Amino acid sequence: MLPNLVGESVLRSPMLALMEHMAVVLQAVEALGDFAALAQDGAWDRALQAQQRVADRESDADHLKQQLRGDMPKSVWMPVARSDLLDLLSAQDKIANRAKDIAGLMLGRQLAFPGTLTEGVRDYVALSVQATAGALAAVEATQVLYQSGFGDRQAAEVERLIVDVERLERASDRKQVELRAQLFQVEKDLPPVDAMFLYQVLDWIGSVADRAEKVTHRLLLVIKS
């Protein structure tokens, strides 16, 4: 259980509290990367430990979310609308939720991709990790922007980081198309139910990068409000 530090962070800056939450979200996605590599190697005992790290970080993120929702001022003036900050918090939390979904499904069915997809899947998961890290960097830059009084130079830096995440999300989309085509070529050799779930896992991995992009789009609303 995480200590109750969110209230202090919100008093200093609601963006700082959101940054702390997003850092835990990234830890969940990084643990998913470890899990996916172990699953692909068939190391299910170690994969179980990695899946537990994903679940623990998702639980931590959820705990922080609940704290932040309760501690965020309702009547104190803030330069950013409370509703926009809560929408951003929800978008961040959905990333950790998806990481937990992926690891849980793969572990529960001991799903791994055919060996011919191993390298591509590794690169695909890495794109989601990178996109999530990019979203955290954008949140961190928004905290600096918040502290600076929303200066033009700091706003430009946030927008640059957002463009980087959009680039990673597009790369993830392209990789998903490539991997779906490769899976189609070998699906006849797989148990039909496994093939169905592997397509779902591909979709869910891609949705991590997509949700990271949604976080950055929420940030745009924050900096332009």
Coordinates of C-alpha atoms in Angstrom, one line a residue:
M1 CA 0.0 0.0 0.0
L2 CA 1.4 3.4 -1.0
P3 CA 1.6 6.1 1.7
N4 CA -0.9 9.0 1.5
L5 CA 1.3 11.6 -0.1
V6 CA -1.1 12.7 -2.9
G7 CA -2.8 15.3 -0.7
E8 CA 0.5 17.2 -0.2
S9 CA 1.3 16.9 -3.9
V10 CA -2.1 18.3 -4.9
L11 CA -1.6 21.3 -2.5
R12 CA 1.8 22.0 -4.2
S13 CA 0.5 21.3 -7.7
P14 CA -2.2 19.0 -9.1
M15 CA 0.1 18.4 -12.1
L16 CA 2.8 17.1 -9.7
A17 CA 0.3 14.6 -8.3
L18 CA -0.6 13.5 -11.8
M19 CA 3.0 13.1 -12.7
E20 CA 3.5 10.8 -9.7
H21 CA 0.6 8.7 -10.8
M22 CA 1.8 8.5 -14.4
A23 CA 5.3 7.4 -13.2
V24 CA 3.6 4.4 -11.5
V25 CA 1.6 3.7 -14.7
L26 CA 4.9 3.6 -16.6
Q27 CA 6.2 1.0 -14.1
A28 CA 3.2 -1.2 -14.9
V29 CA 3.9 -1.0 -18.6
E30 CA 7.6 -1.7 -18.1
A31 CA 6.7 -4.7 -16.1
L32 CA 4.5 -5.8 -18.9
G33 CA 7.5 -5.7 -21.2
D34 CA 9.4 -8.0 -18.9
F35 CA 6.4 -10.3 -18.7
A36 CA 5.9 -10.5 -22.5
A37 CA 9.6 -11.4 -23.0
L38 CA 9.4 -14.2 -20.4
A39 CA 6.1 -15.5 -21.8
Q40 CA 7.6 -15.6 -25.2
D41 CA 10.5 -17.7 -23.8
G42 CA 8.1 -20.0 -22.1
A43 CA 9.5 -19.1 -18.6
W44 CA 6.1 -19.2 -17.0
D45 CA 7.3 -19.3 -13.4
R46 CA 9.2 -16.1 -13.8
A47 CA 6.4 -14.7 -16.0
L48 CA 4.1 -15.2 -13.0
Q49 CA 6.3 -13.0 -10.9
A50 CA 6.4 -10.3 -13.7
Q51 CA 2.6 -10.5 -14.0
Q52 CA 2.3 -9.9 -10.3
R53 CA 4.5 -6.8 -10.6
V54 CA 2.2 -5.5 -13.3
A55 CA -0.8 -6.2 -11.1
D56 CA 0.9 -4.5 -8.1
R57 CA 1.7 -1.4 -10.0
E58 CA -1.8 -1.2 -11.5
S59 CA -3.1 -1.5 -7.9
D60 CA -0.8 1.3 -6.8
A61 CA -1.9 3.5 -9.7
D62 CA -5.5 2.8 -8.8
H63 CA -4.9 3.7 -5.1
L64 CA -3.2 7.0 -6.2
K65 CA -6.1 7.8 -8.5
Q66 CA -8.6 7.4 -5.6
Q67 CA -6.4 9.6 -3.4
L68 CA -6.0 12.2 -6.0
R69 CA -9.7 12.4 -6.8
G70 CA -10.5 12.9 -3.1
D71 CA -7.7 15.4 -2.4
M72 CA -8.1 17.6 -5.5
P73 CA -9.6 20.9 -4.4
K74 CA -13.2 21.6 -5.5
S75 CA -13.4 25.2 -4.4
V76 CA -9.8 26.5 -4.6
W77 CA -8.9 28.4 -7.8
M78 CA -6.6 26.5 -10.1
P79 CA -5.3 27.7 -13.5
V80 CA -6.5 24.4 -15.0
A81 CA -10.1 23.2 -14.8
R82 CA -10.6 20.4 -12.2
S83 CA -12.6 18.4 -14.7
D84 CA -9.8 18.5 -17.3
L85 CA -7.3 17.2 -14.6
L86 CA -9.7 14.4 -13.6
D87 CA -10.1 13.4 -17.3
L88 CA -6.3 13.3 -17.6
L89 CA -6.1 11.2 -14.5
S90 CA -8.6 8.7 -15.9
A91 CA -6.8 8.5 -19.3
Q92 CA -3.5 7.7 -17.5
D93 CA -5.1 5.1 -15.3
K94 CA -6.5 3.2 -18.3
I95 CA -3.0 2.5 -19.5
A96 CA -2.2 0.6 -16.4
N97 CA -5.5 -1.2 -16.6
R98 CA -4.7 -2.4 -20.1
A99 CA -1.3 -3.6 -19.1
K100 CA -2.9 -5.7 -16.3
D101 CA -5.5 -7.1 -18.8
I102 CA -2.7 -8.2 -21.2
A103 CA -0.6 -9.9 -18.7
G104 CA -3.6 -11.6 -17.0
L105 CA -4.9 -13.0 -20.3
M106 CA -1.6 -14.3 -21.5
L107 CA -0.7 -15.8 -18.1
G108 CA -4.1 -17.4 -17.6
R109 CA -4.0 -19.2 -20.9
Q110 CA -0.2 -19.5 -21.1
L111 CA -0.3 -17.7 -24.4
A112 CA 2.8 -17.1 -26.5
F113 CA 3.2 -16.0 -30.1
P114 CA 4.7 -18.4 -32.7
G115 CA 8.5 -18.2 -32.8
T116 CA 8.5 -16.4 -36.1
L117 CA 6.8 -13.4 -34.5
T118 CA 9.1 -13.2 -31.5
E119 CA 11.3 -10.3 -32.7
G120 CA 8.3 -8.4 -34.0
V121 CA 6.3 -8.8 -30.8
R122 CA 9.3 -7.6 -28.8
D123 CA 9.6 -4.5 -30.9
Y124 CA 5.8 -4.0 -30.7
V125 CA 5.7 -4.1 -26.9
A126 CA 8.7 -1.8 -26.8
L127 CA 6.8 0.8 -28.8
S128 CA 4.1 0.8 -26.2
V129 CA 6.6 1.2 -23.4
Q130 CA 8.3 4.0 -25.3
A131 CA 4.9 5.7 -25.9
T132 CA 4.0 5.5 -22.2
A133 CA 7.4 6.9 -21.3
G134 CA 6.9 9.7 -23.8
A135 CA 3.5 10.5 -22.2
L136 CA 5.2 10.7 -18.8
A137 CA 7.8 13.0 -20.2
A138 CA 5.0 15.2 -21.5
V139 CA 3.2 15.2 -18.1
E140 CA 6.5 16.2 -16.5
A141 CA 7.0 19.0 -19.0
T142 CA 3.4 20.2 -18.3
Q143 CA 4.3 20.3 -14.6
V144 CA 7.2 22.6 -15.5
L145 CA 4.8 24.6 -17.6
Y146 CA 2.4 24.8 -14.7
Q147 CA 5.1 26.1 -12.4
S148 CA 6.3 28.7 -15.0
G149 CA 2.9 30.3 -15.4
F150 CA 2.3 28.7 -18.8
G151 CA 5.1 30.4 -20.7
D152 CA 5.4 30.0 -24.5
R153 CA 8.7 28.2 -24.5
Q154 CA 7.6 25.6 -22.0
A155 CA 4.3 25.1 -24.0
A156 CA 6.3 24.5 -27.1
E157 CA 8.3 21.8 -25.3
V158 CA 5.1 20.0 -24.2
E159 CA 3.8 20.1 -27.8
R160 CA 7.1 18.6 -29.1
L161 CA 6.8 15.7 -26.7
I162 CA 3.2 15.2 -27.7
V163 CA 4.3 14.9 -31.4
D164 CA 6.9 12.3 -30.4
V165 CA 4.2 10.2 -28.7
E166 CA 2.0 10.5 -31.8
R167 CA 4.9 9.3 -33.9
L168 CA 5.3 6.2 -31.7
E169 CA 1.6 5.5 -31.8
R170 CA 1.6 5.5 -35.6
A171 CA 4.6 3.2 -35.6
S172 CA 2.7 0.9 -33.2
D173 CA -0.2 0.9 -35.7
R174 CA 2.1 -0.1 -38.5
K175 CA 3.7 -2.9 -36.5
Q176 CA 0.3 -4.2 -35.5
V177 CA -0.7 -4.5 -39.2
E178 CA 2.5 -6.3 -39.9
L179 CA 2.1 -8.8 -37.0
R180 CA -1.5 -9.5 -37.8
A181 CA -0.5 -10.4 -41.3
Q182 CA 2.3 -12.7 -40.0
L183 CA -0.1 -14.3 -37.5
F184 CA -2.6 -14.9 -40.3
Q185 CA 0.0 -16.9 -42.2
V186 CA 0.5 -19.4 -39.3
E187 CA -2.9 -19.4 -37.6
K188 CA -4.0 -22.6 -39.3
D189 CA -1.3 -24.4 -37.2
L190 CA -2.6 -23.0 -33.9
P191 CA -5.5 -24.1 -31.7
P192 CA -8.3 -21.8 -33.0
V193 CA -9.1 -20.4 -29.6
D194 CA -5.4 -19.5 -29.0
A195 CA -5.3 -17.8 -32.4
M196 CA -8.4 -15.8 -31.5
F197 CA -6.9 -14.6 -28.2
L198 CA -3.5 -13.8 -29.8
Y199 CA -5.3 -11.4 -32.2
Q200 CA -6.9 -9.9 -29.1
V201 CA -3.5 -9.5 -27.4
L202 CA -2.1 -7.8 -30.5
D203 CA -5.1 -5.3 -30.3
W204 CA -4.6 -4.7 -26.6
I205 CA -0.8 -4.2 -26.9
G206 CA -1.5 -1.6 -29.5
S207 CA -4.1 0.1 -27.3
V208 CA -1.4 0.8 -24.7
A209 CA 0.3 3.2 -27.2
D210 CA -3.1 4.5 -28.2
R211 CA -4.0 5.3 -24.6
A212 CA -0.6 7.0 -24.1
E213 CA -1.5 9.2 -27.1
K214 CA -4.9 10.0 -25.5
V215 CA -3.0 11.1 -22.4
T216 CA -1.0 13.6 -24.5
H217 CA -4.2 14.8 -26.2
R218 CA -5.7 15.5 -22.8
L219 CA -2.5 17.4 -22.0
L220 CA -3.2 19.6 -25.0
L221 CA -6.6 20.6 -23.4
V222 CA -4.8 21.4 -20.2
I223 CA -2.2 23.7 -21.7
K224 CA -4.6 25.4 -24.1
S225 CA -7.4 25.9 -21.5

